[in-house]
mmCIF file of C-alpha atoms in Angstrom:
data_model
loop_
_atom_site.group_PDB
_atom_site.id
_atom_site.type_symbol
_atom_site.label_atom_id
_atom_site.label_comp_id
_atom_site.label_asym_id
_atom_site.label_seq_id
_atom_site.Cartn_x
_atom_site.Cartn_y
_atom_site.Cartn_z
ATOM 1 C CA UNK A 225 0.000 0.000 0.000
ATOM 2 C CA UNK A 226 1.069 3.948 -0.743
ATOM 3 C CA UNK A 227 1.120 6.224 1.914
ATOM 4 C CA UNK A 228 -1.608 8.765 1.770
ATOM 5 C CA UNK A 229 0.006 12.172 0.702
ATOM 6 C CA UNK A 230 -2.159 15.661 0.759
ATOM 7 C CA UNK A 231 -2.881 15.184 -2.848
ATOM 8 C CA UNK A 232 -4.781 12.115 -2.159
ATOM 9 C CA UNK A 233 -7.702 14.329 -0.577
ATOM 10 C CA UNK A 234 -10.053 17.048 -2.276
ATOM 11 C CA UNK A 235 -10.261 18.598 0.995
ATOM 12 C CA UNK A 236 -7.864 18.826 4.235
ATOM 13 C CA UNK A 237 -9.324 20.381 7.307
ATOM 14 C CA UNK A 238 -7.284 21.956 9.467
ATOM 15 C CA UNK A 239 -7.014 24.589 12.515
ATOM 16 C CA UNK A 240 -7.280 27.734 11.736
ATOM 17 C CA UNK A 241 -5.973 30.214 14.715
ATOM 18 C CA UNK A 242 -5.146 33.574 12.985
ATOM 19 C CA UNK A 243 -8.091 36.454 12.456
ATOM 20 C CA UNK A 244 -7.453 37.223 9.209
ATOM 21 C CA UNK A 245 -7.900 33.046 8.043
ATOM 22 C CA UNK A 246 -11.037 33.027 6.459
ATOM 23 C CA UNK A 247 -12.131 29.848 4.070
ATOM 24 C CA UNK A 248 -13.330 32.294 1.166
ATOM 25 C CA UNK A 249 -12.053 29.165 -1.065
ATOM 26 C CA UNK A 250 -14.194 26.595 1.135
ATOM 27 C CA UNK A 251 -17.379 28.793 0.680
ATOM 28 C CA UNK A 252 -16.561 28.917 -3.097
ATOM 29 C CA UNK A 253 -15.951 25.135 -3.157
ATOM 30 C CA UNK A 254 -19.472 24.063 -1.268
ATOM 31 C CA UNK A 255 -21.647 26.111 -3.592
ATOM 32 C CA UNK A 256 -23.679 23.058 -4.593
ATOM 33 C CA UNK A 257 -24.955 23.038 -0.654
ATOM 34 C CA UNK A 258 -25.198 26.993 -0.857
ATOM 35 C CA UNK A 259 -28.026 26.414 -2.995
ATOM 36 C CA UNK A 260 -29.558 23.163 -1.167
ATOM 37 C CA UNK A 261 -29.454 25.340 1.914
ATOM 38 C CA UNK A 262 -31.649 28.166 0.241
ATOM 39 C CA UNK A 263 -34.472 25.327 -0.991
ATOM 40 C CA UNK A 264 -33.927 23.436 2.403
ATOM 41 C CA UNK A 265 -34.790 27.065 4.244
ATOM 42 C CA UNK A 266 -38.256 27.545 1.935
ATOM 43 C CA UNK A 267 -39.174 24.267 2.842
ATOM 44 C CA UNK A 268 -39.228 25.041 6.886
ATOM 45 C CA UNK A 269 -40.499 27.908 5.958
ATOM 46 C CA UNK A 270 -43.703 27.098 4.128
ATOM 47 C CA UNK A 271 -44.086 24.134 5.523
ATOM 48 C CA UNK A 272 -47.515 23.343 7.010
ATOM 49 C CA UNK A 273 -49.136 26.746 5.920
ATOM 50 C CA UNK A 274 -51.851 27.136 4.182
ATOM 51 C CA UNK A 275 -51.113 29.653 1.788
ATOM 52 C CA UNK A 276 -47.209 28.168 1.539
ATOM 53 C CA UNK A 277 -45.414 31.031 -0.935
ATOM 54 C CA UNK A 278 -48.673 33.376 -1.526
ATOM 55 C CA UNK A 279 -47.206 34.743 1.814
ATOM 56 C CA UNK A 280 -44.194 36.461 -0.219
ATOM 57 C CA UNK A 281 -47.002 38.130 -2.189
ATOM 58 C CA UNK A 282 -49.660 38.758 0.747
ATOM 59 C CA UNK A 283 -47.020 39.960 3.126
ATOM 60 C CA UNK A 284 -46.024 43.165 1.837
ATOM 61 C CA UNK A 285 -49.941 43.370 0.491
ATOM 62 C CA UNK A 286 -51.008 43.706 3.698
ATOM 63 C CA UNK A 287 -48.309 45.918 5.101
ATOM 64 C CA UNK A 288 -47.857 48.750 2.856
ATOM 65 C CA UNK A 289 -51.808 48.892 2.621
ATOM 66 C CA UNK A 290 -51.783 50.003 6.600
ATOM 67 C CA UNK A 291 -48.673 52.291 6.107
ATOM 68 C CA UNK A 292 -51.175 53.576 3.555
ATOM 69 C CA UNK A 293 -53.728 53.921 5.859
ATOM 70 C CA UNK A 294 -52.209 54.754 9.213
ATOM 71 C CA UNK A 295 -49.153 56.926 7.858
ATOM 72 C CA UNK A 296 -50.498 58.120 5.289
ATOM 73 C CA UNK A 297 -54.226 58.785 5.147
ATOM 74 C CA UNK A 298 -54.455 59.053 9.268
ATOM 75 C CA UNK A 299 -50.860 61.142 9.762
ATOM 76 C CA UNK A 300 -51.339 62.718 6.589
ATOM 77 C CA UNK A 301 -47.019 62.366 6.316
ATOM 78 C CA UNK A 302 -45.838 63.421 3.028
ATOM 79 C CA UNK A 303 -44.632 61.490 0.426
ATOM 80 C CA UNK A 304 -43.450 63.355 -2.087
ATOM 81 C CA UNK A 305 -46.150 63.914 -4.584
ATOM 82 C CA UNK A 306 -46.084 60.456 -5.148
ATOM 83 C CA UNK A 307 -49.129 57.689 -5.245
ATOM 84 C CA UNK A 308 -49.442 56.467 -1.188
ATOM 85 C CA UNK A 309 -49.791 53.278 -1.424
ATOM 86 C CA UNK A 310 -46.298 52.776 -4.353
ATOM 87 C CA UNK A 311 -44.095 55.270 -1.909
ATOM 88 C CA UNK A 312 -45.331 53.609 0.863
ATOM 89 C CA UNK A 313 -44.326 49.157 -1.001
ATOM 90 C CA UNK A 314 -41.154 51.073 -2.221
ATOM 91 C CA UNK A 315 -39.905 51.477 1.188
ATOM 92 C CA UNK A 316 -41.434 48.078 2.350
ATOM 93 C CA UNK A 317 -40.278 45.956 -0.068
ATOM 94 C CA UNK A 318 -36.472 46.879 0.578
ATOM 95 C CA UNK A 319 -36.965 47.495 4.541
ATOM 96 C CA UNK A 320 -38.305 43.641 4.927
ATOM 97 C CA UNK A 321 -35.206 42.628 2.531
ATOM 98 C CA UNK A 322 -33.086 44.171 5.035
ATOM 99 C CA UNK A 323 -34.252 43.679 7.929
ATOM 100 C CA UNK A 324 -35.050 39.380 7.053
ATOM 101 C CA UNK A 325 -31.552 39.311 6.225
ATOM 102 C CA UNK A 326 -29.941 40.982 9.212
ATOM 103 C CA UNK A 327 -32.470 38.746 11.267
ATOM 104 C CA UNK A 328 -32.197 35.570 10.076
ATOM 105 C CA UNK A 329 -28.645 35.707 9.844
ATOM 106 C CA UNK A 330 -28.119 36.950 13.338
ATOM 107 C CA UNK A 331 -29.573 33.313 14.068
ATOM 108 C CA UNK A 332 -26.605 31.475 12.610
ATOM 109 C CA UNK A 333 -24.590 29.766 15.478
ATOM 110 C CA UNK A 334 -27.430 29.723 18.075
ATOM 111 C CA UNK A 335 -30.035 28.288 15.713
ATOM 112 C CA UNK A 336 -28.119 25.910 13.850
ATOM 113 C CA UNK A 337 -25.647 24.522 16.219
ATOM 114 C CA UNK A 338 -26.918 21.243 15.929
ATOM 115 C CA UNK A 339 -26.203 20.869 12.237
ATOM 116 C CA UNK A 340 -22.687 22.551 13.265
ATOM 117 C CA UNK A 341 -21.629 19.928 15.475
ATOM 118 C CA UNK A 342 -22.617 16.838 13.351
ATOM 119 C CA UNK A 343 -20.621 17.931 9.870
ATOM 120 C CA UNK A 344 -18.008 19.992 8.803
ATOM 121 C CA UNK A 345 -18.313 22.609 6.320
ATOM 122 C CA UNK A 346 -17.926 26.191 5.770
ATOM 123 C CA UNK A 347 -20.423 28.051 8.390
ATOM 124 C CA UNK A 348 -20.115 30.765 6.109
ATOM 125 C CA UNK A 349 -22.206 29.070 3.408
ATOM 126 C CA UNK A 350 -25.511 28.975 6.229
ATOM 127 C CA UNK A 351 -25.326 33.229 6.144
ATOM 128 C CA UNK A 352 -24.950 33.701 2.094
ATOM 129 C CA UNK A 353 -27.639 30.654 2.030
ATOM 130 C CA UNK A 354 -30.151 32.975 3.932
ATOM 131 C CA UNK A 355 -29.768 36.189 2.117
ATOM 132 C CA UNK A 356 -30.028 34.178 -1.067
ATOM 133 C CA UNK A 357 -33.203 33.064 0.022
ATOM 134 C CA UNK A 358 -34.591 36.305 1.151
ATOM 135 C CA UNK A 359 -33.503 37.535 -2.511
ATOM 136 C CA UNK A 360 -35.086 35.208 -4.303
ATOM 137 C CA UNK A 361 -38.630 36.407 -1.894
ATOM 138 C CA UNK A 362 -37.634 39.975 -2.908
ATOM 139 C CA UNK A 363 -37.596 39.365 -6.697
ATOM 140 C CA UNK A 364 -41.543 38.185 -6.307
ATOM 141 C CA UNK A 365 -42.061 41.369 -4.280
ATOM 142 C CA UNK A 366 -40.180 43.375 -6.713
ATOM 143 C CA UNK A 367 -42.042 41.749 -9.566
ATOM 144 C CA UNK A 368 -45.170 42.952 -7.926
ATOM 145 C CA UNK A 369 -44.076 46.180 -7.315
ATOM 146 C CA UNK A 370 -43.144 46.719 -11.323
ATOM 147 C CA UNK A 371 -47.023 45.998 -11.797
ATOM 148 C CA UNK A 372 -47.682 48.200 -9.825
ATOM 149 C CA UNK A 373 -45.638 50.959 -11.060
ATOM 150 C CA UNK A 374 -46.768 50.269 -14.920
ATOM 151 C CA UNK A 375 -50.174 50.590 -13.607
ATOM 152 C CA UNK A 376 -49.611 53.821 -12.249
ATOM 153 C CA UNK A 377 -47.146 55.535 -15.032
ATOM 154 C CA UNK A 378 -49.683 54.698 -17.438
ATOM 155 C CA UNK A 379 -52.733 56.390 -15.935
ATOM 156 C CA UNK A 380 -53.343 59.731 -17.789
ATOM 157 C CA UNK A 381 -52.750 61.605 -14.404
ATOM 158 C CA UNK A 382 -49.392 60.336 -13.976
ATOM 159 C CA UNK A 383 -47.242 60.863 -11.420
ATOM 160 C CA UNK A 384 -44.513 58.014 -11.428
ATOM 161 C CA UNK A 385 -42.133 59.090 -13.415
ATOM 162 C CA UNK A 386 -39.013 56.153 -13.681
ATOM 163 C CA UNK A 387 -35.607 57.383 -13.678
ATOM 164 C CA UNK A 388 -34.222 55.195 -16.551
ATOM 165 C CA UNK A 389 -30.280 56.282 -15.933
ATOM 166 C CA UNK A 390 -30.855 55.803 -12.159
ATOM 167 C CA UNK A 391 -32.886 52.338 -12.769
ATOM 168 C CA UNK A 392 -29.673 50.626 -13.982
ATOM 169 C CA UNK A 393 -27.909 50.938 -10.097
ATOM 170 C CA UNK A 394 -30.401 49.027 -9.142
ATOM 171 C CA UNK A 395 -28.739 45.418 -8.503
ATOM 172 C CA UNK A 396 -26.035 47.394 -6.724
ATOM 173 C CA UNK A 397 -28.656 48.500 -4.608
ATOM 174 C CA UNK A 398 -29.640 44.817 -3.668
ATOM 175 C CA UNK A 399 -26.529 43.624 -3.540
ATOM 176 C CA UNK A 400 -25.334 46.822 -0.924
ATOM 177 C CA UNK A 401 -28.619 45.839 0.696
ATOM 178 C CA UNK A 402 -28.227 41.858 1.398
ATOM 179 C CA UNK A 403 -24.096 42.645 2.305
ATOM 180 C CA UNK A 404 -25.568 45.258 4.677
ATOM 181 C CA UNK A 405 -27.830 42.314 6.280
ATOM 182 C CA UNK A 406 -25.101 39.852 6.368
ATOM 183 C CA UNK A 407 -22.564 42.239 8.089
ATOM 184 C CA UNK A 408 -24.534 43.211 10.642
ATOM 185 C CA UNK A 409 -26.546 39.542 11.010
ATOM 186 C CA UNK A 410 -22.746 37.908 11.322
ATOM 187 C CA UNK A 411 -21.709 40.397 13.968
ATOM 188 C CA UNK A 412 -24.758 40.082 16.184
ATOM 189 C CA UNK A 413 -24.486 36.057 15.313
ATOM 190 C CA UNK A 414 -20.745 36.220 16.679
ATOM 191 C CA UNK A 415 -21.643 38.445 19.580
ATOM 192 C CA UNK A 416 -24.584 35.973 20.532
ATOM 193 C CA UNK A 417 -22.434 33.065 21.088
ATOM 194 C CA UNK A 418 -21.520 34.664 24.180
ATOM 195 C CA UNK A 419 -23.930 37.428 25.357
ATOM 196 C CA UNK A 420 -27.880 35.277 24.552
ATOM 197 C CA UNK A 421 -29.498 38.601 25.288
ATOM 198 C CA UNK A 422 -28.338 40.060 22.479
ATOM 199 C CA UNK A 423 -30.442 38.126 20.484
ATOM 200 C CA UNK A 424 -33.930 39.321 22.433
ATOM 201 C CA UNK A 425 -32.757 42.584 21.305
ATOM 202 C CA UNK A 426 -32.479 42.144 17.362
ATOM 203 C CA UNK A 427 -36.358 42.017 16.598
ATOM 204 C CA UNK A 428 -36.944 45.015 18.865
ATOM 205 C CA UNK A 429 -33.615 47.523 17.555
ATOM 206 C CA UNK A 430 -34.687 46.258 13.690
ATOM 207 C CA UNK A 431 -38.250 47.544 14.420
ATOM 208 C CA UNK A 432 -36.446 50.703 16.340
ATOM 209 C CA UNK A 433 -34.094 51.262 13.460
ATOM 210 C CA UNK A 434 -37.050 51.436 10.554
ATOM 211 C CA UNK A 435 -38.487 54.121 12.075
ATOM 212 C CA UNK A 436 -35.431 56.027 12.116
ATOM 213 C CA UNK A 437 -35.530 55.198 8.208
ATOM 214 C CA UNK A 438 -37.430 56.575 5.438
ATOM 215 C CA UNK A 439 -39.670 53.416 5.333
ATOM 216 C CA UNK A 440 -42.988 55.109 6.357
ATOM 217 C CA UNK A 441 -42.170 59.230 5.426
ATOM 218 C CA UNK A 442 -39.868 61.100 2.956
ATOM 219 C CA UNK A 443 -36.310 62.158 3.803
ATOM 220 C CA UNK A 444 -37.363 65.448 3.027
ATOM 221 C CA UNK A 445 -39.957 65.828 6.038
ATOM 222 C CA UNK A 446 -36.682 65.504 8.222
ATOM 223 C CA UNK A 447 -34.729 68.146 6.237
ATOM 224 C CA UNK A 448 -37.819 70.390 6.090
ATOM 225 C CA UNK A 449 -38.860 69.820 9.738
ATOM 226 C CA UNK A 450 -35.318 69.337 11.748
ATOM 227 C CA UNK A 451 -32.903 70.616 9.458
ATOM 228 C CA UNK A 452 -29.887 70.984 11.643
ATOM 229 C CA UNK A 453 -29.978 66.764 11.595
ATOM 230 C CA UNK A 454 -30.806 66.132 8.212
ATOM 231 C CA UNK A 455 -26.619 65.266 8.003
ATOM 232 C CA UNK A 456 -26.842 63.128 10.635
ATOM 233 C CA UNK A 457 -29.554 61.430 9.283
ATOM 234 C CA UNK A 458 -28.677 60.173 6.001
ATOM 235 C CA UNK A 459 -25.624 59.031 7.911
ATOM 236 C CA UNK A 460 -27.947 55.971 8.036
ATOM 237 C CA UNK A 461 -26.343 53.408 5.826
ATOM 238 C CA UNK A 462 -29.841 52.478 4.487
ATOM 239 C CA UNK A 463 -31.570 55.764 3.916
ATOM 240 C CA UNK A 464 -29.486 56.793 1.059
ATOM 241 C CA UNK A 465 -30.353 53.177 -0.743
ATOM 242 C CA UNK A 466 -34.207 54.140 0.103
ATOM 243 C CA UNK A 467 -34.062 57.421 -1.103
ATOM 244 C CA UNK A 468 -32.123 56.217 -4.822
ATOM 245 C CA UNK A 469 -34.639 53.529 -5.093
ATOM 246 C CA UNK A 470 -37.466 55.638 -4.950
ATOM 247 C CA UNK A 471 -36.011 57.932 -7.248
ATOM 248 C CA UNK A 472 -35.053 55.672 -9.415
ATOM 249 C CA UNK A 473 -38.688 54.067 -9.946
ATOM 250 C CA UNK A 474 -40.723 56.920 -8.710
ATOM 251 C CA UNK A 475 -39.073 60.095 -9.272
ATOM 252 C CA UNK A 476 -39.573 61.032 -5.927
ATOM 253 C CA UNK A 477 -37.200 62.793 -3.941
ATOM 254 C CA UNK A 478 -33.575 63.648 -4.239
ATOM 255 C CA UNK A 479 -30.228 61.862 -4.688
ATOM 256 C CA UNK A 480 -27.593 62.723 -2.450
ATOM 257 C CA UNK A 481 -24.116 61.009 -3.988
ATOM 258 C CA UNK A 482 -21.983 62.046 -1.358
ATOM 259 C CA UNK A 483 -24.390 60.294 1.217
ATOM 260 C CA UNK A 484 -24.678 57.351 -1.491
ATOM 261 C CA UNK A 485 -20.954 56.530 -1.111
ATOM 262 C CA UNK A 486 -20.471 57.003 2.468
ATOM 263 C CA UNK A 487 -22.998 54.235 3.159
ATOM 264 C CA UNK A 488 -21.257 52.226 0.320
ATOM 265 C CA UNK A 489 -18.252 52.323 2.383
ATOM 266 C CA UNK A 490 -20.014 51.842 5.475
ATOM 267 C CA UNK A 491 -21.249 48.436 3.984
ATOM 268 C CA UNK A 492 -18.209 47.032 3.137
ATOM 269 C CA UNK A 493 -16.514 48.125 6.449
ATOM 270 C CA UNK A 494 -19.160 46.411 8.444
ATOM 271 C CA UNK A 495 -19.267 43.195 6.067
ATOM 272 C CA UNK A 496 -15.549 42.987 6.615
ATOM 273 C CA UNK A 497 -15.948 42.952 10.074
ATOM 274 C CA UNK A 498 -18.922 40.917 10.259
ATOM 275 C CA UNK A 499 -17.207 38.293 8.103
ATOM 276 C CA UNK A 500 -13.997 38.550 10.518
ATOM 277 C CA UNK A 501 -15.575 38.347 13.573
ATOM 278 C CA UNK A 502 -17.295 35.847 12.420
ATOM 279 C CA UNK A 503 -15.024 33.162 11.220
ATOM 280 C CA UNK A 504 -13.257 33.675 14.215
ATOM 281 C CA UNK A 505 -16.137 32.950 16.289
ATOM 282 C CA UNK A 506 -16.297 29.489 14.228
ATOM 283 C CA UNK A 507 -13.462 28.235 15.466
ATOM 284 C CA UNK A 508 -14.598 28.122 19.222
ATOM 285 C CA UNK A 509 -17.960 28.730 19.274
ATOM 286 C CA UNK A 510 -18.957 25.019 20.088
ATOM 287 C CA UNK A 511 -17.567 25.342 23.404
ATOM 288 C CA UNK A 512 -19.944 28.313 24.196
ATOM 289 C CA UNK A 513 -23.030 27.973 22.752
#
């Protein structure tokens, strides 16, 4: 018999100490489960309903129709000349993207540690698996959303006016989006290993932080109302992605590039320390959780 050499595997598993060792190659390598992890996560989730998928539809349905009718008919907030109820599914559509993605994530090592302990295999792949998932829910949202908007921009009263020039960011505003969800959802999945109440507090800051976002009124009602913090206010990473979205589909408010970018770089410094924190958590988080 030969003696086994390192060429003899596909895959060699060893300890990885250092911060900065992160199996981006691994990830790359299990892509096939990447993708059995986003049908295995519809099937828990559907399973036993009634509806099953409708929900992706009826979900934001139901939502933006009481933003309609609470902020917007009974607060009378402003929306920028545009229709209620498609200013109001704009901002819902990419708030639950968000918000499912930093949540869901944020469940990683507490939620699945069973799984982690039987098999090895990149724990990154579980995180990318879930925002994948919550994509592929957005894109039937989204779809429904277009609808709407060619309903609107083709009444004779018109007021939806798409932004063709500004349209085209648009997958680099999902893709900012679901890396915004997975840097923060690794970081409070890390963190959680060790401090459980953390994770009490990630439904209630998520519902905190949308109303500190231009999901239910216009950016502009801050600037017009409490100008002195309009700065500090589109210092929230999401609020510039809101605002070019709307823009970009609507024609409703104003673009702010300077804003744009700093979030940009605000996503990728929080991804990158998301993503560090969190394979470093991997390593030990067994013995913890």
């Amino acid at each position: 018999m030969t003696k086994d050499t390192r060429a003899d595997w596909d895959i060699v598993i060893r300890p990885r100490r250092r911060w900065f060792d992160i199996d981006l190659k691994g990830v790359v390598q299990y892509r096939d489960l990447i993708w059995l992890l986003v049908k295995r996560y519809f099937s828990l989730i559907y399973r036993q309903t009634v509806l099953g998928p409708i929900w992706i539809v009826l979900q934001p349905l139901l939502t933006t129709t009481i933003f309609t009718v609470v902020f917007g008919n009974i607060a009378g907030l402003p929306t920028d000349g545009m229709p209620k109820f498609l200013f109001y599914m704009a901002g819902n559509i990419l708030w639950q993207f968000f918000s499912k993605c930093l949540t869901d994530t944020s469940n990683t090592f507490i939620g699945h540690r069973n799984l982690f302990g039987k098999v090895y295999f990149p724990r990154l792949c579980m995180p990318i698996s879930t925002v994948l998932g919550q994509l592929i829910n957005f894109m039937v949202q989204f779809a429904l959303f277009l609808g709407f908007v060619a309903y609107y921009a083709t009444r004779p009263d018109a007021a939806v006016r798409p932004q063709w020039r500004l349209i085209a960011l648009t997958p680099l505003m999902l893709l900012q989006l679901g890396l915004m969800g997975l840097g923060f959802g690794v970081i409070v999945s890390a963190l959680t290993t060790r401090y459980r109440d953390l994770a009490m507090l990630v439904s209630f800051g998520t519902h905190l932080w949308m109303y500190f976002s231009p999901v239910t009124y216009a950016s502009s009602m801050v600037a017009e109302r409490y100008p002195a913090l309009a700065g500090l206010y589109q210092l929230n990473p999401i609020t510039p992605v809101i605002d070019l979205f709307r823009a970009a589909w609507l024609g409703a408010g104003q673009v702010q590039p300077k804003y744009s970018l700093i979030s940009a770089a605000t996503t990728l410094v929080v991804l990158f320390f998301g993503v560090l924190l969190f394979s470093h958590t991997e390593k030990t988080f067994m013995d913890t959780v």
